[in-house]
JSON list of C-alpha atoms in Angstrom, two decimals:
[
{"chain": "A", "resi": 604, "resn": "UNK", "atom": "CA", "xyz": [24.77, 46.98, -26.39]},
{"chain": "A", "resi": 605, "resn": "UNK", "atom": "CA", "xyz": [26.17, 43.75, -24.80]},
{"chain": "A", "resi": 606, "resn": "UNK", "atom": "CA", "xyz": [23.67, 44.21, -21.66]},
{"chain": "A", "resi": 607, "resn": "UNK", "atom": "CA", "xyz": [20.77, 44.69, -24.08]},
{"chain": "A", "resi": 608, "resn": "UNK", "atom": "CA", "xyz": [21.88, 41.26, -25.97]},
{"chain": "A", "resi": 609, "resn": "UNK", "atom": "CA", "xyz": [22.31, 39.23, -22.67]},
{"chain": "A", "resi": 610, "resn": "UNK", "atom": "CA", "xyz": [18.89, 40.91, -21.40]},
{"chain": "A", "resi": 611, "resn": "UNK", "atom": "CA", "xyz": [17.42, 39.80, -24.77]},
{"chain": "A", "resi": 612, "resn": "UNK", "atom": "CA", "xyz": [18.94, 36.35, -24.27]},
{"chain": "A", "resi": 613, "resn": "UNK", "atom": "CA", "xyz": [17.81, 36.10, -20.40]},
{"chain": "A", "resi": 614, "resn": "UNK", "atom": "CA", "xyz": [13.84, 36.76, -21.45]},
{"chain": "A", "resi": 615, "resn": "UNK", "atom": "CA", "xyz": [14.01, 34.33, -24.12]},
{"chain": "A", "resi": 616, "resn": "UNK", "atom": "CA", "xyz": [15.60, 31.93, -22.11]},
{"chain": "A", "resi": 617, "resn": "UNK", "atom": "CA", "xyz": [13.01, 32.24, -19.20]},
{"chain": "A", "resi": 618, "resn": "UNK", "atom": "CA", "xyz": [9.85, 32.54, -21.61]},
{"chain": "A", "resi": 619, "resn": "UNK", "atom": "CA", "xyz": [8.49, 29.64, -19.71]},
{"chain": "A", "resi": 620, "resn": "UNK", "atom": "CA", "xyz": [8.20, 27.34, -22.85]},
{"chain": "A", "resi": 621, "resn": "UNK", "atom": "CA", "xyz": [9.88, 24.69, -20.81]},
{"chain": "A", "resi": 622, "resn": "UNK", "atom": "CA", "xyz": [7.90, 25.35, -17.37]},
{"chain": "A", "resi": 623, "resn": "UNK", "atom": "CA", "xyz": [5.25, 23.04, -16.41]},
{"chain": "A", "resi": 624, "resn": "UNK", "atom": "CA", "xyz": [3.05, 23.83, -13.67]},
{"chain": "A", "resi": 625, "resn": "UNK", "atom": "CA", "xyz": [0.42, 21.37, -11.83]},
{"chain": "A", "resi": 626, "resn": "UNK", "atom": "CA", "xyz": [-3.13, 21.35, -13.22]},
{"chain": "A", "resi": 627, "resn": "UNK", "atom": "CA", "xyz": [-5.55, 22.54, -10.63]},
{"chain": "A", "resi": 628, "resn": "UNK", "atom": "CA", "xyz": [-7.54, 19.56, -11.50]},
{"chain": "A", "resi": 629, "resn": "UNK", "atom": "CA", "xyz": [-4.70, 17.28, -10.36]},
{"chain": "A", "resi": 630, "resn": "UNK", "atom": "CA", "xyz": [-4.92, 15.36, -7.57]},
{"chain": "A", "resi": 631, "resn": "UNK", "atom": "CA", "xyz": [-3.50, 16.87, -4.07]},
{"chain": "A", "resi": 632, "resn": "UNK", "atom": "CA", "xyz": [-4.85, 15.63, -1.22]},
{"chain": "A", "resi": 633, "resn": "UNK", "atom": "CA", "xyz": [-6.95, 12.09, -0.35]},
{"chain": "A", "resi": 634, "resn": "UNK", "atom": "CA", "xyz": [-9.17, 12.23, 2.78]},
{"chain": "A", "resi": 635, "resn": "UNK", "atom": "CA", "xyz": [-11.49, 10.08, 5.13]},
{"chain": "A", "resi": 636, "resn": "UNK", "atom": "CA", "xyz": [-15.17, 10.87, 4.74]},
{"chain": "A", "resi": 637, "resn": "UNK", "atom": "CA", "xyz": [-16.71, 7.87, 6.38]},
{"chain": "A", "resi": 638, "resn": "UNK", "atom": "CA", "xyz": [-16.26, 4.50, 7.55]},
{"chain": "A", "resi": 639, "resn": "UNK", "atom": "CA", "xyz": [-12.98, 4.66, 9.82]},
{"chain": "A", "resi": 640, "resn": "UNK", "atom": "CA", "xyz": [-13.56, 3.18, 13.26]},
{"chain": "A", "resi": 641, "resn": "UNK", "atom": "CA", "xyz": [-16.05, 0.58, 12.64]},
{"chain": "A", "resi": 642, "resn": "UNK", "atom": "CA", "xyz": [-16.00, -2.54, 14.32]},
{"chain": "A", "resi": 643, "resn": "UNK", "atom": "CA", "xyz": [-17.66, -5.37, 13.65]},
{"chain": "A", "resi": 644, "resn": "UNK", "atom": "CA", "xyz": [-17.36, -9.58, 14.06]},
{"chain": "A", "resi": 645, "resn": "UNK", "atom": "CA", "xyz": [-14.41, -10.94, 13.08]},
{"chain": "A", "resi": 646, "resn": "UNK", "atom": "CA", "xyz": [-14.88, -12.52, 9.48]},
{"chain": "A", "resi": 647, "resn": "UNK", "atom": "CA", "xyz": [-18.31, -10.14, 8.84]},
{"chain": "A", "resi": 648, "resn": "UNK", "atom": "CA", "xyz": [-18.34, -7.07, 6.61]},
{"chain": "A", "resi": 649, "resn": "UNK", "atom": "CA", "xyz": [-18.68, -3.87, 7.97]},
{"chain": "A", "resi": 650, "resn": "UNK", "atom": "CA", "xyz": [-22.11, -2.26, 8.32]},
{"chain": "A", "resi": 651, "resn": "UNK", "atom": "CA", "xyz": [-20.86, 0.90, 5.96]},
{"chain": "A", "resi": 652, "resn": "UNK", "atom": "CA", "xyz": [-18.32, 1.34, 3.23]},
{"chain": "A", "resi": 653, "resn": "UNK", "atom": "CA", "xyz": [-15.18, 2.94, 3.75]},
{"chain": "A", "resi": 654, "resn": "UNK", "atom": "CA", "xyz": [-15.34, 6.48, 1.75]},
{"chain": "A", "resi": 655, "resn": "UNK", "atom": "CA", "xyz": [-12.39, 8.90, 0.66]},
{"chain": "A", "resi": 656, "resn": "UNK", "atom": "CA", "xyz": [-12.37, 11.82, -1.30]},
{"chain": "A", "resi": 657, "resn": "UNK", "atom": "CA", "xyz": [-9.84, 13.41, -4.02]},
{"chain": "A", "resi": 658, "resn": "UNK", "atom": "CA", "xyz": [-9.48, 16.56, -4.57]},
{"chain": "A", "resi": 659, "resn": "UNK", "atom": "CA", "xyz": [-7.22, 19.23, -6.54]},
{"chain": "A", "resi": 660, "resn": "UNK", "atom": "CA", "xyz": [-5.25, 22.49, -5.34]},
{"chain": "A", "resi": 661, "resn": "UNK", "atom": "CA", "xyz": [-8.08, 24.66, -5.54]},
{"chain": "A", "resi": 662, "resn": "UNK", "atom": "CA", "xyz": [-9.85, 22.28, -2.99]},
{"chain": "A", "resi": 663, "resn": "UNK", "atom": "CA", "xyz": [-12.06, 21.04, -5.91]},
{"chain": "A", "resi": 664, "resn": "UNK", "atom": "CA", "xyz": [-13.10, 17.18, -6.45]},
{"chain": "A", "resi": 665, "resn": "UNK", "atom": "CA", "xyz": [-11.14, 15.25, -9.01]},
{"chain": "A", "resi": 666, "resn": "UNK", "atom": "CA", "xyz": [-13.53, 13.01, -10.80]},
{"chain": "A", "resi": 667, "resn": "UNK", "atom": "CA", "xyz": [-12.36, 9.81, -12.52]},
{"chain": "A", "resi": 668, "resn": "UNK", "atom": "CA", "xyz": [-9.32, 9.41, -10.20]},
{"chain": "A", "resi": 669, "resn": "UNK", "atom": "CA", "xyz": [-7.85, 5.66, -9.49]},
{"chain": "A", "resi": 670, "resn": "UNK", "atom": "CA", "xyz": [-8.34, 4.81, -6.28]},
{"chain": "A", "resi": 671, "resn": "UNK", "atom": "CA", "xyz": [-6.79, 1.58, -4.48]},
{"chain": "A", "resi": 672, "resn": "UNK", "atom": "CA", "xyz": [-7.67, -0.07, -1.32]},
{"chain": "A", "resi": 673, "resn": "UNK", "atom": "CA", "xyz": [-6.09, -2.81, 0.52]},
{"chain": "A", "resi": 674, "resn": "UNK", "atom": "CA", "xyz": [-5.13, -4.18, 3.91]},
{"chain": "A", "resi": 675, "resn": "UNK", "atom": "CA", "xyz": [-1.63, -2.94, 5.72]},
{"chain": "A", "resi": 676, "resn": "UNK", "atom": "CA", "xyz": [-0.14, -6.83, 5.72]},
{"chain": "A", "resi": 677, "resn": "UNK", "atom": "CA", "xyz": [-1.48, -10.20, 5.24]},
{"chain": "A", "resi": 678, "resn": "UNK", "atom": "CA", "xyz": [-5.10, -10.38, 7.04]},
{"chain": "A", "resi": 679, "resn": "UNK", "atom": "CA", "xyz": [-6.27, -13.92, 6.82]},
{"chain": "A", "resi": 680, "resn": "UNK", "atom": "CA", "xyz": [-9.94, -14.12, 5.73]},
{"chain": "A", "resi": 681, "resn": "UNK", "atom": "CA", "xyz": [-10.57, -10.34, 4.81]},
{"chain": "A", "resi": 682, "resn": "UNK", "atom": "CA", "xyz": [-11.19, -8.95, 1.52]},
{"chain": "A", "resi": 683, "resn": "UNK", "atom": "CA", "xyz": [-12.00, -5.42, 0.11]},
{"chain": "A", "resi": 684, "resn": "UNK", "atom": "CA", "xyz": [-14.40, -5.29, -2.71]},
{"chain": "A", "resi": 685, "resn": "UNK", "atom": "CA", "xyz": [-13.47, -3.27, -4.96]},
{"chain": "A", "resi": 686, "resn": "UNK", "atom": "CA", "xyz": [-9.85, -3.50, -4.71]},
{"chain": "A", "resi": 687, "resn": "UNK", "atom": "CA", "xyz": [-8.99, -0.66, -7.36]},
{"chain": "A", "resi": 688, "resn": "UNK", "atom": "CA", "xyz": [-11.95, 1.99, -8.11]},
{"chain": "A", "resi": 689, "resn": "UNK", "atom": "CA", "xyz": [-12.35, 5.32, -9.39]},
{"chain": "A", "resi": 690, "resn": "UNK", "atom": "CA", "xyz": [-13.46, 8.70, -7.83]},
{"chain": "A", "resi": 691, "resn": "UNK", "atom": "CA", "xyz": [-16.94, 9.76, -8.62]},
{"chain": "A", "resi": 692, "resn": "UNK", "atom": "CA", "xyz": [-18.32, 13.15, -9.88]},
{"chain": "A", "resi": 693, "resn": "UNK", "atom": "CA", "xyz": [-18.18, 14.27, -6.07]},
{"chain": "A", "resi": 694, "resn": "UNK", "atom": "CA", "xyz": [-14.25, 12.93, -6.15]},
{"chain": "A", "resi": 695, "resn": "UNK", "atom": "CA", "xyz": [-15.09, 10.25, -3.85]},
{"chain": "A", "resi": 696, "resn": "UNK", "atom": "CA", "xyz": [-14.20, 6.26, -3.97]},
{"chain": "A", "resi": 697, "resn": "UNK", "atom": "CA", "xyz": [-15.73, 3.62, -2.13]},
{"chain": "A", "resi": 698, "resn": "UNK", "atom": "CA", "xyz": [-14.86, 0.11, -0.94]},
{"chain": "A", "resi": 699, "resn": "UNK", "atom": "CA", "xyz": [-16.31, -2.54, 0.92]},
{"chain": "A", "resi": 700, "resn": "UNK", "atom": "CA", "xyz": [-14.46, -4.63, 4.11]},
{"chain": "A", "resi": 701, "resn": "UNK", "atom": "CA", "xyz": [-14.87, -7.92, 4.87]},
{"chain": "A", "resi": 702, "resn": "UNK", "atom": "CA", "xyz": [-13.15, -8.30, 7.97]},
{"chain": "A", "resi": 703, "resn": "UNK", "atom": "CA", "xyz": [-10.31, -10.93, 8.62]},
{"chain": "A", "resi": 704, "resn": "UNK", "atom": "CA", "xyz": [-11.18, -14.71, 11.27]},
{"chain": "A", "resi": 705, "resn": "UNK", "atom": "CA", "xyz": [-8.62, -12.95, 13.93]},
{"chain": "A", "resi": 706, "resn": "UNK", "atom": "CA", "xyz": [-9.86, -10.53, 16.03]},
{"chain": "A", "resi": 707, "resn": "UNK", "atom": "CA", "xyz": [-8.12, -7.20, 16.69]},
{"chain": "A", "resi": 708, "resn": "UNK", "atom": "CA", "xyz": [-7.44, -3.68, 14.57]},
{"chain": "A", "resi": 709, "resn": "UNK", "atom": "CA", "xyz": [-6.63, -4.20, 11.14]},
{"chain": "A", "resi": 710, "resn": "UNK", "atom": "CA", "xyz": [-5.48, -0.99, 9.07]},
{"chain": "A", "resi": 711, "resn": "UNK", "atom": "CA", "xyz": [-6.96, -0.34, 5.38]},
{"chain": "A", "resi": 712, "resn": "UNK", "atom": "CA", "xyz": [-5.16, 1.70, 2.92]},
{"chain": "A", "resi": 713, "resn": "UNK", "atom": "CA", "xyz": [-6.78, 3.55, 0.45]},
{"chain": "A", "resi": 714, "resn": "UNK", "atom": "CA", "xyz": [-4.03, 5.77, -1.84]},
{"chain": "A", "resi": 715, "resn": "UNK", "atom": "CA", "xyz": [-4.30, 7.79, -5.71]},
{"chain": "A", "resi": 716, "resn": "UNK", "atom": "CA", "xyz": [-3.04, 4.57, -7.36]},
{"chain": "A", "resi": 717, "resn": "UNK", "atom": "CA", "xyz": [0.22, 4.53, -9.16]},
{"chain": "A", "resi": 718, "resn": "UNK", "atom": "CA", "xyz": [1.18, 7.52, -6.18]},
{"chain": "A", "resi": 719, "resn": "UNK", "atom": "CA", "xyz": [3.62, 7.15, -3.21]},
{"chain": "A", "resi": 720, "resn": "UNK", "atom": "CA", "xyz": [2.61, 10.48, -1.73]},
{"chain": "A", "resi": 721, "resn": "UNK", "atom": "CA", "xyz": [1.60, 10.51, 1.46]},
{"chain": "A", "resi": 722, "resn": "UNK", "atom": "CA", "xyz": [-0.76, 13.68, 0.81]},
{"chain": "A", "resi": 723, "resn": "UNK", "atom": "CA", "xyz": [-2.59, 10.93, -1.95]},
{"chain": "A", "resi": 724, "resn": "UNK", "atom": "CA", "xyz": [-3.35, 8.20, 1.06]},
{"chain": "A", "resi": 725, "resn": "UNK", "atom": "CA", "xyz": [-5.43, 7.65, 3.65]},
{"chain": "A", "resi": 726, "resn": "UNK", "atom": "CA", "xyz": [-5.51, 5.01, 6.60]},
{"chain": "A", "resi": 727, "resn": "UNK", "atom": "CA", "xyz": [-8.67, 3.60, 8.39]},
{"chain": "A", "resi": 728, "resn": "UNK", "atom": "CA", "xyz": [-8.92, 1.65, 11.34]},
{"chain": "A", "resi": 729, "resn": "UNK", "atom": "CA", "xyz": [-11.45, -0.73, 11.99]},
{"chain": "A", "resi": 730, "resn": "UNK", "atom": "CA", "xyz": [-11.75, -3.70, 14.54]},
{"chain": "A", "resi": 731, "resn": "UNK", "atom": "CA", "xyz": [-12.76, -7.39, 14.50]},
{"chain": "A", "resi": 732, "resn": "UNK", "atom": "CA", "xyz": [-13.92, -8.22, 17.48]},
{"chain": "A", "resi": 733, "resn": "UNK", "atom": "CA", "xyz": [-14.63, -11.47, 19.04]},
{"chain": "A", "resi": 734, "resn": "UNK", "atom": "CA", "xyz": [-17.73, -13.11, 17.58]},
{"chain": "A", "resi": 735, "resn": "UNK", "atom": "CA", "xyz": [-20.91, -12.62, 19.59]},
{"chain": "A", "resi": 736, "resn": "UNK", "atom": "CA", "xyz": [-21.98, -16.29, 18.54]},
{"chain": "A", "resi": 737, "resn": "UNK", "atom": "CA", "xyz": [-19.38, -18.40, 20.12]},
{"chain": "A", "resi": 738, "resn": "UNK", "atom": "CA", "xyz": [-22.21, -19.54, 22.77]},
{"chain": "A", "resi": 739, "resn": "UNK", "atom": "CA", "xyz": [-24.65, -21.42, 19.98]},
{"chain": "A", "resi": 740, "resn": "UNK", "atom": "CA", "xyz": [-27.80, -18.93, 21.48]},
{"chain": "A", "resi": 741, "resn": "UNK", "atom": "CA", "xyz": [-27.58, -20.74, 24.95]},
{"chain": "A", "resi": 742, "resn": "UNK", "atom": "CA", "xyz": [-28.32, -19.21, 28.03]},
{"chain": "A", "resi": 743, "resn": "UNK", "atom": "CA", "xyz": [-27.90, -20.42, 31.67]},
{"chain": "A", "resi": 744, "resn": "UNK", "atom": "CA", "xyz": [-30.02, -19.19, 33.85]},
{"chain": "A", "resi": 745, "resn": "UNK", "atom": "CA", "xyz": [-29.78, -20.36, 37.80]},
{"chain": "A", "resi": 746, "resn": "UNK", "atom": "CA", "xyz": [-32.24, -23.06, 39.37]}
]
């Protein structure tokens, strides 16, 4: 009788009341669609917008999501527009760059806000480079 009473006690005890287990419709994973590796002149925007998408454990976008994007350090002159958005009904987020006066990679960060999970962020690179209008349109041509 005592193994029947702990048995008893064991399946009530493990009944699972207590066990939570992730929604599928959570968030799992944030990925680059588009937009990493553009380059454009230092201080411009970029041509495209930089594009992620959520999505749950069954592979599945995750609408309505908080997304944040931002630069990796201080950036002089850039911006990111918006700064915090959320995932449409495909799961994906988009932001616009601005690129910083210095030329040179700078690193955007786009994460699940409120998340330090790697598996929830997403880094781009894209490049200032030098600006194409330093010379004022001026050509020299030889005599």
């Amino acid at each position: 009788m005592r193994v029947s009473i702990a048995a008893v006690c064991l399946l009530v005890g493990c009944s699972g009341g207590d066990l939570t287990l992730p929604d599928s419709a959570d968030p799992v994973t944030l990925t680059i669609v588009s937009g990493n590796g553009q380059r454009a002149d230092a201080g411009d925007p970029l041509d495209q917008p930089l594009v992620v998408q959520v999505l749950d454990s069954d592979s599945t976008p995750v609408p309505g999501t908080s997304v944040e994007f931002g630069f990796l350090g201080d950036v002089p002159g850039a911006a990111v527009t918006p700064a915090l958005t959320t995932t449409d009904d495909e799961g994906q987020a988009e932001a616009f760059v601005r690129l910083g006066t210095e030329s040179g990679e700078h690193l955007v960060i786009a994460q699940v806000a409120g998340t330090a999970s790697p598996d929830l962020s997403a880094r781009f690179s894209v490049v200032a480079t030098s600006s194409s209008h330093d010379d004022a349109g001026c050509t020299l041509t030889s005599i």
